[in-house]
Short mmCIF file of C-alpha atoms and ligand atoms in Angstrom, two decimals:
data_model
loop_
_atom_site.label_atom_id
_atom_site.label_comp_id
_atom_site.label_asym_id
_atom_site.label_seq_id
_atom_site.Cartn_x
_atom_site.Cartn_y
_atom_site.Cartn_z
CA UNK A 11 0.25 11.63 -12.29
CA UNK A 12 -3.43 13.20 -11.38
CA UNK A 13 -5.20 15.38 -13.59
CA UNK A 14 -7.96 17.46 -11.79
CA UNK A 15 -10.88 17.80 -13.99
CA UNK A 16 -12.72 21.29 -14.08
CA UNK A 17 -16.19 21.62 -12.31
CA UNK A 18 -18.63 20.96 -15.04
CA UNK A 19 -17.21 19.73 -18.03
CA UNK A 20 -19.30 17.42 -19.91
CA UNK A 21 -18.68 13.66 -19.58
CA UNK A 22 -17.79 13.44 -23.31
CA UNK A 23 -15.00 15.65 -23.06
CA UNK A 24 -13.49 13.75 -19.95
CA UNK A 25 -14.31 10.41 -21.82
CA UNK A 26 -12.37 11.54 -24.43
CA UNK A 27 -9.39 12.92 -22.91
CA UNK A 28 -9.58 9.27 -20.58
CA UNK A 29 -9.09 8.25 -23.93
CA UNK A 30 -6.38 10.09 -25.34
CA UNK A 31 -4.49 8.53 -22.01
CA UNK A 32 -5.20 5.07 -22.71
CA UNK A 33 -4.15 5.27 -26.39
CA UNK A 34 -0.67 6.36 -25.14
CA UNK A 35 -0.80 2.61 -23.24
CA UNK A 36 -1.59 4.28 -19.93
CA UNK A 37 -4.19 2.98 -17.20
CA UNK A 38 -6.73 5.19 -15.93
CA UNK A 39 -7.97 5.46 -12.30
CA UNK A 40 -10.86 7.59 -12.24
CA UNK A 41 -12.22 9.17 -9.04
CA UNK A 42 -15.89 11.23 -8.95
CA UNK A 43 -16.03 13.25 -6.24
CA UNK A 44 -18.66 15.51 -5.24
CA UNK A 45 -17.05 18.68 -6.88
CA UNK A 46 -14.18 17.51 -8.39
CA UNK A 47 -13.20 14.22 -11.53
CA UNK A 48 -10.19 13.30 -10.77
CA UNK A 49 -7.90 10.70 -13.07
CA UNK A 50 -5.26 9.09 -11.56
CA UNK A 51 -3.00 7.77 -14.59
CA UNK A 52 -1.15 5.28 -13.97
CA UNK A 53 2.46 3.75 -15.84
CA UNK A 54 5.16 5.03 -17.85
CA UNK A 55 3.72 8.96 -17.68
CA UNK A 56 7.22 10.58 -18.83
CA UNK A 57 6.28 10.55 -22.34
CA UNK A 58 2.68 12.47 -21.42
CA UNK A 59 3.28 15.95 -22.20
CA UNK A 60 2.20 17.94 -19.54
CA UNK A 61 2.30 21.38 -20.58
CA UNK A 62 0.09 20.41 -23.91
CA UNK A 63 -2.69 19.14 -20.68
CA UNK A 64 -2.21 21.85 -18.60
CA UNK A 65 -3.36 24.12 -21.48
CA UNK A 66 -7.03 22.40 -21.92
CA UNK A 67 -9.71 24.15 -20.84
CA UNK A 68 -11.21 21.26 -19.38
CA UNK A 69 -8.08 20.72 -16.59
CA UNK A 70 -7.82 22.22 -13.61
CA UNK A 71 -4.40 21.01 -12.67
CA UNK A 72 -1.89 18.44 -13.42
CA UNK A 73 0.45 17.17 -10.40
CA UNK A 74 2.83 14.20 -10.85
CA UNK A 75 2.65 11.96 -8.22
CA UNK A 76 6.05 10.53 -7.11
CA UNK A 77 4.52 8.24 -4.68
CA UNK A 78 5.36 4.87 -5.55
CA UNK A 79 1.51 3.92 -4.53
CA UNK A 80 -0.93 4.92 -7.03
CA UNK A 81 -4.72 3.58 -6.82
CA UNK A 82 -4.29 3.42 -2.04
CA UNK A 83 -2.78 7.55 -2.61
CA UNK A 84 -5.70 9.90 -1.85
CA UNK A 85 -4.24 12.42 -4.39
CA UNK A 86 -5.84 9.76 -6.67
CA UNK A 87 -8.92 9.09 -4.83
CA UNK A 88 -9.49 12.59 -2.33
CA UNK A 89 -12.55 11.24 -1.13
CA UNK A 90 -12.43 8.45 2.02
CA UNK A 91 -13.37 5.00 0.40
CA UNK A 92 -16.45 2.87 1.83
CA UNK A 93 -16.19 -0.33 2.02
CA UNK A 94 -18.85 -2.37 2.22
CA UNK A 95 -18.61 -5.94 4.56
CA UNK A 96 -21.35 -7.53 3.99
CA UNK A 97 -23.79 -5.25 4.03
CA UNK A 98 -21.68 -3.20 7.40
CA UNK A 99 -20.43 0.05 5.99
CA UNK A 100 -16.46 1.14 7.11
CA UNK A 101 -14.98 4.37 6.00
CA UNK A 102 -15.85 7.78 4.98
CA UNK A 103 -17.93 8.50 8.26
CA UNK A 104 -18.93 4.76 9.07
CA UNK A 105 -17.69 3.06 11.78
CA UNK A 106 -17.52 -0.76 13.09
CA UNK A 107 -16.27 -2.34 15.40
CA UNK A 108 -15.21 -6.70 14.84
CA UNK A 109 -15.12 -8.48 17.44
CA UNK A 110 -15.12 -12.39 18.89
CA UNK A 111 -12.24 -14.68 19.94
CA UNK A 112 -8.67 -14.87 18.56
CA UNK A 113 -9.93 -18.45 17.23
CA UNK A 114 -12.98 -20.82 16.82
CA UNK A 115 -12.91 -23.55 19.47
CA UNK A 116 -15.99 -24.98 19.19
CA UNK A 117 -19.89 -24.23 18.25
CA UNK A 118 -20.87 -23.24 21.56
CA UNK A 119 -17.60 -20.79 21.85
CA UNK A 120 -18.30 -19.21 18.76
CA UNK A 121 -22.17 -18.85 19.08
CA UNK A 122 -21.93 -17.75 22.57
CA UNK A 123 -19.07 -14.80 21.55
CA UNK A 124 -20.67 -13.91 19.08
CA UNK A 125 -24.51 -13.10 20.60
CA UNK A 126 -22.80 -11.34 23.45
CA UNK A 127 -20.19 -9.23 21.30
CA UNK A 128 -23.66 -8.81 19.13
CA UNK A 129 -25.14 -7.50 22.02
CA UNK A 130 -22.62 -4.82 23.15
CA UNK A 131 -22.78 -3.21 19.46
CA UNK A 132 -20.21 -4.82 17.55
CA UNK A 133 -21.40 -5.44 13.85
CA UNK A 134 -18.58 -8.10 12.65
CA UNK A 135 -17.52 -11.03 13.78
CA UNK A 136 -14.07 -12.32 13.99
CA UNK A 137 -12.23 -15.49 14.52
CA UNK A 138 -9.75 -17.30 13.83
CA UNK A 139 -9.95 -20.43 11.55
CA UNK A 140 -6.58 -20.90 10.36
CA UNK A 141 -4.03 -19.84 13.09
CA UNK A 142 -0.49 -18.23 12.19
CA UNK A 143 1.36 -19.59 15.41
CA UNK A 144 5.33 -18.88 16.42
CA UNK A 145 4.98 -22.66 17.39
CA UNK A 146 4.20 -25.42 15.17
CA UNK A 147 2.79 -27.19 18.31
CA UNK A 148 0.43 -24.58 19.55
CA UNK A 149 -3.52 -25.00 18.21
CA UNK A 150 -3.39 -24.54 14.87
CA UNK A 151 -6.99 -23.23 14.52
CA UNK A 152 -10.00 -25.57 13.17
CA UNK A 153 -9.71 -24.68 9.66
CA UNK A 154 -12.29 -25.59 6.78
CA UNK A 155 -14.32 -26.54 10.18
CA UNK A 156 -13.74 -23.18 11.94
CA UNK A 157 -15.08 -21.30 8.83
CA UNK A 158 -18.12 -23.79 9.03
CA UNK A 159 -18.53 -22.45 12.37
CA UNK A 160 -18.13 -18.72 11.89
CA UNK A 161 -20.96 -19.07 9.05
CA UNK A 162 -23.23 -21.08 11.56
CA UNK A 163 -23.10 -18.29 14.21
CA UNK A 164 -23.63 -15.55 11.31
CA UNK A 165 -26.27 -17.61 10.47
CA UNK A 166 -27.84 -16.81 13.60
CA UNK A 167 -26.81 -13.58 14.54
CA UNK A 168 -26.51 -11.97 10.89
CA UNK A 169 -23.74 -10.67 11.60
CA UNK A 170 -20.70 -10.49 9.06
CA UNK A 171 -17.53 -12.73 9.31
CA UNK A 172 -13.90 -11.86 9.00
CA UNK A 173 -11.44 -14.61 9.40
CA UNK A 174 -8.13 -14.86 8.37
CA UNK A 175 -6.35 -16.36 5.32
CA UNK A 176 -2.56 -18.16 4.78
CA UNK A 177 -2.84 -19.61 1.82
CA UNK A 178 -4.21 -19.07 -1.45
CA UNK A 179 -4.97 -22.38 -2.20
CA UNK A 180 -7.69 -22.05 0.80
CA UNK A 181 -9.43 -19.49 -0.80
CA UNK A 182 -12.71 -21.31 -2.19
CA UNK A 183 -13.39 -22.13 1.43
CA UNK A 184 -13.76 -18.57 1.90
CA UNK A 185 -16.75 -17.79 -0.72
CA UNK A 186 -19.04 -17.54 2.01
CA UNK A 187 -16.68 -15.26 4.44
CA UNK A 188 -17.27 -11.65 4.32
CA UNK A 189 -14.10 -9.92 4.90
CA UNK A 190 -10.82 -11.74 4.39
CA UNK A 191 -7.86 -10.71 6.92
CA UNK A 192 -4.70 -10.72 5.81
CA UNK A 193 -2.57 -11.44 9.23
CA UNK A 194 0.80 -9.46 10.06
CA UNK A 195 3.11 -12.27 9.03
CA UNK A 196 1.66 -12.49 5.25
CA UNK A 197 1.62 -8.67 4.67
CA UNK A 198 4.29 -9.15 2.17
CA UNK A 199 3.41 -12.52 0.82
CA UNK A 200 3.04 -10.69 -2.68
CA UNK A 201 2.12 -13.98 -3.96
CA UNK A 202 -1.27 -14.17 -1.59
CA UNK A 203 -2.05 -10.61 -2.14
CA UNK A 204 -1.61 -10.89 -6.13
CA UNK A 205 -4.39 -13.62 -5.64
CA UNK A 206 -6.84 -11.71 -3.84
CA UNK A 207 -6.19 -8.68 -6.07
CA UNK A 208 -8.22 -11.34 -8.75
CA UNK A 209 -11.17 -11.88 -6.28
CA UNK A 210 -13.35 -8.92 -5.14
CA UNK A 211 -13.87 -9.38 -1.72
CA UNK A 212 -12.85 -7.01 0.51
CA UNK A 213 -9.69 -7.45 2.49
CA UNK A 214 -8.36 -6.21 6.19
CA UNK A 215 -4.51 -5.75 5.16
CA UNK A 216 -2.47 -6.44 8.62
CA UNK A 217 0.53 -4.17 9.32
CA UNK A 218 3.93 -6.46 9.51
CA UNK A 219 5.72 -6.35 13.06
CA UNK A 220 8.26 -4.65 11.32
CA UNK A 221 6.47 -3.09 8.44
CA UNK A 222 6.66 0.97 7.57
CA UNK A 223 3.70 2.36 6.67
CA UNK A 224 5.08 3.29 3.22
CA UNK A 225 5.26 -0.57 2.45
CA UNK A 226 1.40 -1.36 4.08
CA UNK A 227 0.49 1.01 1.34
CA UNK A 228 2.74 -1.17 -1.21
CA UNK A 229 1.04 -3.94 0.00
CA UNK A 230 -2.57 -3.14 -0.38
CA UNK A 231 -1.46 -1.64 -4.20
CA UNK A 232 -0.65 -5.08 -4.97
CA UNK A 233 -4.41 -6.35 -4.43
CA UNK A 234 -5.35 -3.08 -5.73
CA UNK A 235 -3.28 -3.15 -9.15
CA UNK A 236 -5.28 -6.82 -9.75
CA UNK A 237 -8.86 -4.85 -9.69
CA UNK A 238 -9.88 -5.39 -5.99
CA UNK A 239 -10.23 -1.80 -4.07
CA UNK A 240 -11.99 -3.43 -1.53
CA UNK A 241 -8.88 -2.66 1.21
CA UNK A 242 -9.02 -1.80 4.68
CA UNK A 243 -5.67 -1.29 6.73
CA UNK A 244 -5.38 -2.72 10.31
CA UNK A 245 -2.71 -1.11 12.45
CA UNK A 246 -2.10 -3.96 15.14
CA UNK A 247 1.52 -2.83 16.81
CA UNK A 248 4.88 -3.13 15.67
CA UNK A 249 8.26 -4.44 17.24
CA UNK A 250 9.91 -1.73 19.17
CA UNK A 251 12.87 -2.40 22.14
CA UNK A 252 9.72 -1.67 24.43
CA UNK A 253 8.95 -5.56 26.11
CA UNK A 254 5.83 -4.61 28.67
CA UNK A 255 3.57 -4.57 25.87
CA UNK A 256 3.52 -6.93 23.39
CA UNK A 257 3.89 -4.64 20.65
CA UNK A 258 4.42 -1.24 20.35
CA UNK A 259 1.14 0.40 19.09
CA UNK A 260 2.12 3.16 16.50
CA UNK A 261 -1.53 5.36 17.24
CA UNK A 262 0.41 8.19 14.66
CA UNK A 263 -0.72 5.20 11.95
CA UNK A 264 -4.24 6.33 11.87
CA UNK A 265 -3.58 9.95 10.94
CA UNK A 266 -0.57 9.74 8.96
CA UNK A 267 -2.55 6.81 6.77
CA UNK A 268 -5.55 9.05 6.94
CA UNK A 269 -2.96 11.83 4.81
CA UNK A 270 -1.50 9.32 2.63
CA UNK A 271 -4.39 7.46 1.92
CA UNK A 272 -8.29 7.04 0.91
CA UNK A 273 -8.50 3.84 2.30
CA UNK A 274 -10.24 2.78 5.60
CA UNK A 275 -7.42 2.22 8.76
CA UNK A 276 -8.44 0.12 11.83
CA UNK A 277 -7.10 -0.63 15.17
CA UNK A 278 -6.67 -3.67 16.77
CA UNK A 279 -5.56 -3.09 20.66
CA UNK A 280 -5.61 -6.64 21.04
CA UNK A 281 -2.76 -7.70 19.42
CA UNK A 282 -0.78 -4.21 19.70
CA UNK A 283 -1.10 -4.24 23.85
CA UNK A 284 -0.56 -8.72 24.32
CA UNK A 285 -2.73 -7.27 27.81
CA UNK A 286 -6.50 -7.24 27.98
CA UNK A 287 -6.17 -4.18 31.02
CA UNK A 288 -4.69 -2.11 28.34
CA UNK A 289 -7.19 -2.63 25.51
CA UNK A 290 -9.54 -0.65 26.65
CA UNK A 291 -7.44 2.19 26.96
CA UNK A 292 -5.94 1.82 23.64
CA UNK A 293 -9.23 1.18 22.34
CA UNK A 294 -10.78 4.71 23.14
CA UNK A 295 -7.24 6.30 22.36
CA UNK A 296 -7.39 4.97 18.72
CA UNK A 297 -11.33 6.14 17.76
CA UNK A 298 -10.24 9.32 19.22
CA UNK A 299 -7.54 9.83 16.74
CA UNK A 300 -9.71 9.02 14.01
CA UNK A 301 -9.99 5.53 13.35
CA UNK A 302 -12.64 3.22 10.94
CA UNK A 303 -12.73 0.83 12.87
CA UNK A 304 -11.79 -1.58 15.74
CA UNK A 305 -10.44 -5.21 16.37
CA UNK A 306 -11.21 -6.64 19.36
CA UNK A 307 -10.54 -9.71 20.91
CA UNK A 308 -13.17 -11.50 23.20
CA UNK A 309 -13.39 -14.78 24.59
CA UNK A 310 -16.18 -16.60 27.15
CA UNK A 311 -13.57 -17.37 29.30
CA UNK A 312 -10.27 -16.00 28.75
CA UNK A 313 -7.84 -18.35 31.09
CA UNK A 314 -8.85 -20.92 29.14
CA UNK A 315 -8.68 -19.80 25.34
CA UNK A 316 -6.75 -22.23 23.29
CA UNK A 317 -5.02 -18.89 21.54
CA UNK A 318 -4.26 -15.14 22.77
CA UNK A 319 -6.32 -15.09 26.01
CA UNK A 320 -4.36 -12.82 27.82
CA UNK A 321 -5.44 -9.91 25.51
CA UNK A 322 -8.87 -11.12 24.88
CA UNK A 323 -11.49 -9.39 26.96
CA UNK A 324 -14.25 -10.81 28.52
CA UNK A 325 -17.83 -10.41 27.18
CA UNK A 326 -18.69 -7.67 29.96
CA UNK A 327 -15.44 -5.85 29.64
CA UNK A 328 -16.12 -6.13 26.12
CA UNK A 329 -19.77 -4.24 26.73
CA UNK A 330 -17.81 -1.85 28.53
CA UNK A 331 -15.67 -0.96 26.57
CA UNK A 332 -18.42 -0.48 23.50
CA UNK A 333 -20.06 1.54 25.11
CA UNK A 334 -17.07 4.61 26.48
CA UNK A 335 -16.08 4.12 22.40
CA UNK A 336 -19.72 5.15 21.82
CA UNK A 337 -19.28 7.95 23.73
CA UNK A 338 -15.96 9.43 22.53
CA UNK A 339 -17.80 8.79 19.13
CA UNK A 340 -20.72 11.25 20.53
CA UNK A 341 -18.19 13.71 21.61
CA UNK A 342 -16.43 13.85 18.58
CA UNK A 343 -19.42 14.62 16.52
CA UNK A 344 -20.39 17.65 18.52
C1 PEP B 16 -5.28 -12.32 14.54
O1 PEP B 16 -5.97 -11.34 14.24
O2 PEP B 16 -5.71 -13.32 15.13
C2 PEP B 16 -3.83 -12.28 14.26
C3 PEP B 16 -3.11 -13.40 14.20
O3 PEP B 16 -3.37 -11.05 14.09
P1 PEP B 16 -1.93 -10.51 13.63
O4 PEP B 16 -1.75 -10.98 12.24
O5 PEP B 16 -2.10 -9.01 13.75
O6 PEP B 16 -0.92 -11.05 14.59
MN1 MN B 17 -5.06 -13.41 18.28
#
């Protein structure tokens, strides 16, 4: 249920109707817009009495909210969340884009990716340290010593990691990362997400392959019921009966999240396409319909990356394609 506070009512009055809610055991989510206080109340609200709120002078209106995601619904929160990765601003107006190679190979690898994707304009890093692969024989990623690696070559380009998680037991090797990823094939490991609800870093939530949006948003509530808004959703392509890409990208994502929710989206062409001649494309596509944020992948040399080089672009492909998302971005603005 949201309660819409009345433009310039004093902060006693809402602090004491905040708690009148919390005496009847409820939780409240409270929202300060520029205009509008907004308090998203959250649990059992059948027993609030509506018509008895509705008749304050203070309220402007009461809605219930069926939704079964409270704290991600932008009814709760109107205003587009920032999040802020390490000091790079995504959301509400700000745009980044991440980019570096689907994993850390080696120093020179990372350190090289990461001064040329540095270079084009992108303002966060990303690779992979721990490697979700379909075959327990592929590379498996470098682990503790690929987040070693990504902190090195922040170290000397300042630019923010993001690097992806699989279990929680790994998550003290990630004090020093600045964005944890949550990858497609964890999106409902409930168990992972409760954990990092606990922590307060913030998180780039992964679409399933065969995830609705409805249940993206049921994901990111779980780290959001723990405490930890920090949540940015990645749209990276879903299974479809379509087999020339390797995923399906579902570009409707950005706008229909942008409705349903406050919270950041991003788009990652990389893994929706599987095809590094279609990322660009893709990439343009997705900024013009709105999006925070992109995921790209880029390698040094892409025939011989140890993961996902087919999709990964190369660093002057990469520069190219930073700089026609730089101008869609102009053109938007005017
Ligand atoms: C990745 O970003 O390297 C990755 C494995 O992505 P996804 O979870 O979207 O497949
Ligand atoms: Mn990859």
């Amino acid at each position: 249920m949201i309660t819409v506070i009345r433009p310039g009512t004093k902060e006693e009055q809402i602090d004491s109707l905040i708690h009148w809610f919390r005496e009847q055991g409820l939780d409240v989510h409270i929202s300060k817009g520029e205009v509008h206080t907004v308090l998203g109340i959250i649990g059992d609200t059948a027993k609030v009495d509506t018509d008895l709120l509705e008749g304050l002078e203070m309220v402007e209106m009461v809605q219930r909210v069926s939704d079964p995601f409270k704290k991600a619904n932008r009814k709760f929160h109107p205003e587009d969340s920032v999040i802020d990765c390490g000091g790079v601003k995504i959301g509400g107006g700000h745009f980044a884009i991440m980019a570096g190679p689907c994993s850390v190979e080696s120093e020179e690898q990372i350190t090289l990716v990461a001064n040329e994707v540095k270079k084009a304009g992108a303002t966060i890093l990303r690779g992979g340290a721990f490697k979700p692969r379909t075959s327990p024989y592929d590379f498996q990623g470098l682990k503790a010593e690929g987040i070693e690696l990504l902190l090195e070559a922040k170290k000397q380009t300042g630019m923010p990691i993001i690097t992806e998680i699989m279990n929680a037991n790994h998550l003290p090797l990630f004090e020093k990362v600045d964005v944890i990823q949550v990858g497609a094939r964890n999106m409902q490991n409930f168990e992972l997400l409760k954990e990092l609800g606990r922590t307060n870093k913030p998180v780039l939530l992964k679409r399933g392959l065969a995830n609705s949006l409805k249940e993206l948003l049921m994901s990111a509530e779980y780290i959001m019921a723990g405490g930890n808004e920090n949540i940015m959703l990645c749209e990276r392509g879903i299974r479809t009966f379509e087999t020339y890409t390797r995923n399906t990208l579902d570009l409707s994502a950005v706008p229909v999240l942008k409705e349903l929710t406050h919270l950041p989206v991003i788009i990652d062409p990389s893994h929706a396409t599987g095809k590094a001649s279609l990322v660009p494309s893709m990439a343009v596509a997705a900024v013009a319909a709105g999006a925070d944020g992109l995921m790209i992948e880029v390698h040094n040399d892409p025939k011989k990356a140890l993961c996902d080089g087919a999709q990964s672009l190369t660093p002057a492909q990469f520069e190219k394609l930073a700089k026609r998302v730089e101008k869609i971005r102009t053109a938007l603005e005017d």
